[in-house]
Coordinates of C-alpha atoms and ligand atoms in Angstrom, one line a residue:
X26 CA 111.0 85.7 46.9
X27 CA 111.2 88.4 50.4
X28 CA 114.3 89.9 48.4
X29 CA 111.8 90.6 45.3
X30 CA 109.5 92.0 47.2
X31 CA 112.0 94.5 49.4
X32 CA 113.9 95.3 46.0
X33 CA 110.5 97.1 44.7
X34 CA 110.0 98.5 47.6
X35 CA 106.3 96.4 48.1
X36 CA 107.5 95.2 51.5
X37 CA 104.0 95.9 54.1
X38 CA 105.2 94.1 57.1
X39 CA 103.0 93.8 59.7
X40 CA 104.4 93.2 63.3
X41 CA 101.9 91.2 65.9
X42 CA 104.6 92.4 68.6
X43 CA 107.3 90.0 69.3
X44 CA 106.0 89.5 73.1
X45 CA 102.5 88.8 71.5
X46 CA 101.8 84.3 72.6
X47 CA 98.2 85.6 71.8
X48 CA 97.5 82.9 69.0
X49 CA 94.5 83.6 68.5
X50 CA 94.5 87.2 67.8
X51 CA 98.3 86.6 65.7
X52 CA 96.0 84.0 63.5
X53 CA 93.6 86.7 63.0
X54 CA 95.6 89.9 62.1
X55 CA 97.5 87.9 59.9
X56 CA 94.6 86.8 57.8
X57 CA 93.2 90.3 57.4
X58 CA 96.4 91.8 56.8
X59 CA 97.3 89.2 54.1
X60 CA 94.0 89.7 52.5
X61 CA 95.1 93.7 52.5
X62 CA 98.2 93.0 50.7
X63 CA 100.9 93.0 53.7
X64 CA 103.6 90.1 52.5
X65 CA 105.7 89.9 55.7
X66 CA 104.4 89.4 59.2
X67 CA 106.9 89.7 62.2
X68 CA 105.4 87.2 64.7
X69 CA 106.7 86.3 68.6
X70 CA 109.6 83.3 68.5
X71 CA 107.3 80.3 69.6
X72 CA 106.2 77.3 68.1
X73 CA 102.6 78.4 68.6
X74 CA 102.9 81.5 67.1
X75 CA 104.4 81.1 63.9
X76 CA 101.7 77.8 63.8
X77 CA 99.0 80.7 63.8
X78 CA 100.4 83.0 61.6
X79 CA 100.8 80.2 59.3
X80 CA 97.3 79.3 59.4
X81 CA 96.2 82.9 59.1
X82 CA 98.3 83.2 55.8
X83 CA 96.4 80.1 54.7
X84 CA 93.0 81.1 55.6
X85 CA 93.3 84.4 53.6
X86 CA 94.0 81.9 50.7
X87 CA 96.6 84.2 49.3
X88 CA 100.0 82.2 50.0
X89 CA 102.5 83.4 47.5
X90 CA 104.7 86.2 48.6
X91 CA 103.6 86.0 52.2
X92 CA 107.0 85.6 54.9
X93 CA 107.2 85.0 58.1
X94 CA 109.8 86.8 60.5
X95 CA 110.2 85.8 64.3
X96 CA 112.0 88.1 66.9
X97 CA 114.2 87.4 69.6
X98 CA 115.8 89.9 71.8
X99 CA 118.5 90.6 73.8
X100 CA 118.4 91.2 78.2
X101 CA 116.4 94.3 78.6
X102 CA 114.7 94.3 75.4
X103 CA 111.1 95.7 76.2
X104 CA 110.2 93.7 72.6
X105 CA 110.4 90.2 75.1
X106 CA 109.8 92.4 78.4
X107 CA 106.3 91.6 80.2
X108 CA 104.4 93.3 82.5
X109 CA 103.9 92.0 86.3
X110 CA 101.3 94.2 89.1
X111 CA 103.1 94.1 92.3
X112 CA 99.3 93.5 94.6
X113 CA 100.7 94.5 97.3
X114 CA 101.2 98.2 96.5
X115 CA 98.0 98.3 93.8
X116 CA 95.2 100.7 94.9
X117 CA 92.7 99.1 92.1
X118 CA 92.4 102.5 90.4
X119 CA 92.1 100.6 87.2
X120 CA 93.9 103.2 85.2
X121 CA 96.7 100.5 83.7
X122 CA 93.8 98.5 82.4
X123 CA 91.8 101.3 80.5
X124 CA 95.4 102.2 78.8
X125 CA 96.7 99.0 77.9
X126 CA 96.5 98.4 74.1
X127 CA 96.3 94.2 74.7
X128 CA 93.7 94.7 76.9
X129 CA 95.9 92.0 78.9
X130 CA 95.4 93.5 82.1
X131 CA 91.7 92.1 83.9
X132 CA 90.5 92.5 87.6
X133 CA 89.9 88.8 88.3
X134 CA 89.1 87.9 92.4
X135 CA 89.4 91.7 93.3
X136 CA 92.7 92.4 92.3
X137 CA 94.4 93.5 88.9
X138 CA 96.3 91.4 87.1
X139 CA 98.5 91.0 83.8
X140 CA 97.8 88.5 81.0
X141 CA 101.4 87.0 80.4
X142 CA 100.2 85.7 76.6
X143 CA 98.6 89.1 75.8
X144 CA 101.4 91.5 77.1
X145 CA 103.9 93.2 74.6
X146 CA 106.0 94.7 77.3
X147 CA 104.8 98.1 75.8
X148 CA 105.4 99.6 79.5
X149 CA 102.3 102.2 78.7
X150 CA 100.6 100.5 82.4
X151 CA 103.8 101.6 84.0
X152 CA 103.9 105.4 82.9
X153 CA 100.4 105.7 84.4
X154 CA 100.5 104.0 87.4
X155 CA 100.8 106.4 90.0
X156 CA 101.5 103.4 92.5
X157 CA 104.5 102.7 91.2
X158 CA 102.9 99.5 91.5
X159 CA 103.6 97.7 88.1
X160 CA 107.3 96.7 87.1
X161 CA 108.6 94.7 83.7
X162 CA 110.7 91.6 83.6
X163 CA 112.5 90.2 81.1
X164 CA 111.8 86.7 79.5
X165 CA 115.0 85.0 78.5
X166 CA 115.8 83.4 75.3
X167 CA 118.2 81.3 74.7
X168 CA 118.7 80.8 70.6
X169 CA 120.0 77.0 70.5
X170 CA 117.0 76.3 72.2
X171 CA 114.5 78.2 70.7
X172 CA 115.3 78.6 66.8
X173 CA 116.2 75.1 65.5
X174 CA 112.0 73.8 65.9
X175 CA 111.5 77.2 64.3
X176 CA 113.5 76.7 61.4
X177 CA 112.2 72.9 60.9
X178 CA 108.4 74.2 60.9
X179 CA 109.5 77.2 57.9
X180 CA 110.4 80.2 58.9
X181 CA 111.5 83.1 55.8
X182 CA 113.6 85.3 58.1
X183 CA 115.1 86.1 61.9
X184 CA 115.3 89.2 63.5
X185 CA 117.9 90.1 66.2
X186 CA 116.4 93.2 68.5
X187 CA 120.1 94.3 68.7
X188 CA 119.3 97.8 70.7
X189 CA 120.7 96.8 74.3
X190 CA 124.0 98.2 75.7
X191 CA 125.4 94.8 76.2
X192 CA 128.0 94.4 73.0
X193 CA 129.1 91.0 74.2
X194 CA 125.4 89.7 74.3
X195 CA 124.4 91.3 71.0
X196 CA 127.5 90.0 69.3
X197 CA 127.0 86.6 70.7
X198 CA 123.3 86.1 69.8
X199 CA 124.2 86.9 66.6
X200 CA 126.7 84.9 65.7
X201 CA 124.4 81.9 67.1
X202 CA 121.6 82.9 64.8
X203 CA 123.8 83.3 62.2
X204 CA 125.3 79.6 62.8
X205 CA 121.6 78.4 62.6
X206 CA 119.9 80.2 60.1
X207 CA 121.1 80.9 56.7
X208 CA 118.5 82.7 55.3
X209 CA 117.5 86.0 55.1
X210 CA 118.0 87.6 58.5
X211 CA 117.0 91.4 60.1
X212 CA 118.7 93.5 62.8
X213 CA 116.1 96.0 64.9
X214 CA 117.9 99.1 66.5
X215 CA 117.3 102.3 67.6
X216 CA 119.3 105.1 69.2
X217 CA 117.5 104.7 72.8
X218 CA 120.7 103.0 73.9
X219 CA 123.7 104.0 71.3
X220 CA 124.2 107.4 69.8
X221 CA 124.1 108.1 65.8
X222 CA 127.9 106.7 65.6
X223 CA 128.1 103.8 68.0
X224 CA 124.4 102.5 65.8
X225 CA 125.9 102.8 62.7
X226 CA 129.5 101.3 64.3
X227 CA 127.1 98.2 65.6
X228 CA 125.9 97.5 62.2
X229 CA 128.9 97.6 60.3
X230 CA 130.3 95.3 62.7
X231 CA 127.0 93.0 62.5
X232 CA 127.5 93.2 58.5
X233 CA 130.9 91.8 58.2
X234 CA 129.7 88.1 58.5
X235 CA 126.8 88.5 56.3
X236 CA 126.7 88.7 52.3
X237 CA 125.6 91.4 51.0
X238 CA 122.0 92.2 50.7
X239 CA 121.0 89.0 52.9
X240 CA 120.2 91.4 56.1
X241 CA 117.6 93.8 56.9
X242 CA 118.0 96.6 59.1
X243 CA 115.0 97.3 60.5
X244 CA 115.3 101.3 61.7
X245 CA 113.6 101.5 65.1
X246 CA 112.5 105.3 65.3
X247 CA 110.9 105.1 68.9
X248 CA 110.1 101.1 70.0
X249 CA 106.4 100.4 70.3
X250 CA 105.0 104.2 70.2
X251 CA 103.1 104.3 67.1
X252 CA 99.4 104.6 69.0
X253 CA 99.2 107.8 66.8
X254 CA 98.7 109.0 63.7
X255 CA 100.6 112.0 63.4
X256 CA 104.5 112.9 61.5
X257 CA 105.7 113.7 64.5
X258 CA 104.9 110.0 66.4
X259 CA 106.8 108.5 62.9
X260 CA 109.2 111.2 62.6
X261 CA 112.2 109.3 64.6
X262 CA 111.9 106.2 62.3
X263 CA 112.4 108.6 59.2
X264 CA 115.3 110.0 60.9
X265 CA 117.1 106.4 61.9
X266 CA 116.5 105.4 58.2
X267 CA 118.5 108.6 57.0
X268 CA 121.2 108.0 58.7
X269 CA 121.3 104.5 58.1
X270 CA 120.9 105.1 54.3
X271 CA 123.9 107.9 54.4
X272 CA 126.2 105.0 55.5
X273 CA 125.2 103.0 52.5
X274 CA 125.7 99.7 53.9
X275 CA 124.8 96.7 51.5
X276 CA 121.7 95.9 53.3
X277 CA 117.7 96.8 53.2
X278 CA 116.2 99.0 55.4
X279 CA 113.0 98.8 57.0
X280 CA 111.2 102.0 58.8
X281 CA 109.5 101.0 62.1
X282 CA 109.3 102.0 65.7
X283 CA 106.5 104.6 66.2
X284 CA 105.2 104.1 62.3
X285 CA 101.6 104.7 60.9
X286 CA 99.5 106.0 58.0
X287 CA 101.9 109.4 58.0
X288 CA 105.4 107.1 57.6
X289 CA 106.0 106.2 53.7
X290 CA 104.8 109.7 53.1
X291 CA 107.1 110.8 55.2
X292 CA 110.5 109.4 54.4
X293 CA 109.0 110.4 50.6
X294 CA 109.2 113.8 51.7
X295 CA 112.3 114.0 53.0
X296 CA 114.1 111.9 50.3
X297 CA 114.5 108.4 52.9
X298 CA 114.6 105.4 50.2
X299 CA 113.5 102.6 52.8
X300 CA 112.8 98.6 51.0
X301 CA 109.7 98.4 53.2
X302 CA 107.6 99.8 56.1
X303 CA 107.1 97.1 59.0
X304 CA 103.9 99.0 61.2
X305 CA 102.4 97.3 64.7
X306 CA 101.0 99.8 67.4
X307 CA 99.1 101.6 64.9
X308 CA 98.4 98.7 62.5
X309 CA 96.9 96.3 65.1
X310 CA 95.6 99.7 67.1
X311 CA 93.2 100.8 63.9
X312 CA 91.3 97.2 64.0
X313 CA 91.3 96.3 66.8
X314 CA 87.9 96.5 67.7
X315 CA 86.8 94.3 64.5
X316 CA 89.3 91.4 65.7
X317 CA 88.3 90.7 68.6
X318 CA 84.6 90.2 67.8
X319 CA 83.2 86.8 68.1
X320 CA 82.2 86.7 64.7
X321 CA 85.1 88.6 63.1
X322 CA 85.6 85.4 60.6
X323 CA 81.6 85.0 60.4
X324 CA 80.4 88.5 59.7
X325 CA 81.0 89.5 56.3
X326 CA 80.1 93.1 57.2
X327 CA 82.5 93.1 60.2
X328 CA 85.2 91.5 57.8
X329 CA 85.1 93.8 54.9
X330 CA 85.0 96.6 57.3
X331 CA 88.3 95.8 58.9
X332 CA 89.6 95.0 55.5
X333 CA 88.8 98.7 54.0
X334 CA 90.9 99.7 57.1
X335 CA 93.5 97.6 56.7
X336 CA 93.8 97.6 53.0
X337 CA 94.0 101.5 53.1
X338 CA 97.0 101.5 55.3
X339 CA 98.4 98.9 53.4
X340 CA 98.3 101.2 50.0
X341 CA 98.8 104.4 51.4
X342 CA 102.0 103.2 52.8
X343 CA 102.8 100.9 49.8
X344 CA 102.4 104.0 47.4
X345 CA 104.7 106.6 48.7
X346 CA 107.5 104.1 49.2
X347 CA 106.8 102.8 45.7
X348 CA 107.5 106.5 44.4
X349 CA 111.1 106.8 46.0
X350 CA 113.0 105.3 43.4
X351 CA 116.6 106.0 44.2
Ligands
SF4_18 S1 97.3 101.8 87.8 FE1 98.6 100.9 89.4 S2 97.4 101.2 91.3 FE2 95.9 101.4 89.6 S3 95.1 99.4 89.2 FE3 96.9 99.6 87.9 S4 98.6 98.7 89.1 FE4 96.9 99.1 90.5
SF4_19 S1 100.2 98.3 78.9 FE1 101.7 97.3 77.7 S2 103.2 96.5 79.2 FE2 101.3 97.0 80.3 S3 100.2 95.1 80.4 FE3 99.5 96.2 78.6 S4 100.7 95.4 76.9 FE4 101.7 94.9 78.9

């Protein structure tokens, strides 16, 4: 069961981006993350997409303990936020496209151009475009529409991205999902928005309606940011999680938002006794190159070579959290 697996601390949760309606490439970094030893993968709220991750979990023919999260957001949310070039002011410098992580933007009948399906609203395009040329928009979601297919295909848990500024909507959304679902359900949120008390007021509001230990919080250090490998890129997930874990709420917590290799070593350091790591930038960042080779599934050198990688973030992370037993 997921609450085995957060209870000893062997939660690897690997997030394909909750914007990600790239099935092919969700299919594939579930199957080599599975094969690595990551049980939980937090996958985009589409039919589609939980379909590949599915079929990922079952090509790596290891299908005990493996879970399957989707995300839905709130107004704002960069997490279902997508990227859109505005032509007219684009100078075709091509700078948004070398930076973009997705590789969703492509220069198709001379101009530049976003890949809805690839983009994860990551906003890096945006902070280099000189142009001002490139602006994100929201995708809406509406639960009562979106969740009850999701549940009926098997789904093993439902994340709220609860960060906005808009109580009403978070509160709302909430108490829909919680109408819907009653399984094991996870609440994203960071500080972007809300200081140290009004996050930790947020959550024990959230809480009241849920028993205890049936909700994750997932600690959002900085959303989307982990492209590097360093403690200080992971070092405001550690720091959400502490204050999280000083409030002592009956709940798991997660570390993610700007997590890598350096994370579980981290929060070991400094005494953070987190259920799980969930990683994506850096995760999907590190093989990258390997997935999107024709022959990824065909190669057996390719594939063991993205596995190593994988695998060794995977146990790195998996070890240090293991050693934080309080
Ligand atoms: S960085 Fe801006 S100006 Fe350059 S190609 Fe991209 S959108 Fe156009
Ligand atoms: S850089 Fe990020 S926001 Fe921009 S197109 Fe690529 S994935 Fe989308």
């Amino acid at each position: 069961m997921l609450e085995d697996i957060l209870n000893s601390k062997k939660c690897f949760k690997l997030v394909c981006a909750a914007g990600n309606e790239d099935a092919e490439e969700v299919e594939r970094l579930v199957y080599l993350y599975s094969m690595a030893g990551a049980s939980f993968f937090d996958v985009c709220a589409k039919s589609e997409i939980v379909d590949a991750a599915k079929s990922g979990i079952m090509k790596s023919c290891i299908e005990k303990d493996r879970y399957i999260c989707v995300s839905v957001g709130i107004t704002g949310d960069p997490h279902i936020s997508k990227a859109r070039i505005l032509t007219e002011m684009c100078k075709n410098c091509a700078e948004c496209a070398k930076i973009c992580p997705q590789e969703a933007i492509i220069f198709e009948n001379k101009i530049y151009n976003v890949k809805e399906k690839r983009c994860i609203g990551c906003g890096n395009c945006i902070k280099t475009c000189s142009h001002n040329a490139i602006e994100l928009y929201n995708i809406e979601q509406d639960i009562s529409t979106i969740l009850p297919p999701l549940i009926q295909k098997g789904i093993d848990c439902v994340e709220l991205h609860a960060c906005g500024c808009d109580d009403f909507e978070v509160f709302s959304k909430w108490e829909e999902i919680n109408k819907r679902y009653k399984g094991m359900l996870s609440i994203c949120i960071d500080r972007s928005n809300l200081g140290n008390k009004a996050m930790v007021n947020r959550l024990k509001k959230l809480l009241i309606s849920r028993k205890p230990y049936s909700t994750i919080i997932q600690a959002d250090g900085a959303p989307m940011s982990g492209f590097d490998d360093g403690f200080k890129t992971t070092l405001q997930a550690v720091a959400t999680a502490e204050i999280i874990q000083n409030e002592n709420m009956p709940a798991y917590i997660m570390l993610s938002g700007g997590t890598n290799s350096k994370t579980a070593k981290l929060a070991q350091m400094c005494g953070v006794n987190a259920n799980g790591v969930a990683i994506g930038s850096y995760a999907r960042k590190i093989v990258r190159d390997y997935i999107v080779r024709d022959d990824f599934y065909t190669d057996t050198y390719v594939l063991n070579d993205a596995l190593q990688i994988a695998k060794k973030l995977v146990d790195d992370t998996l070890s240090y959290i293991g050693e934080n037993n309080g």
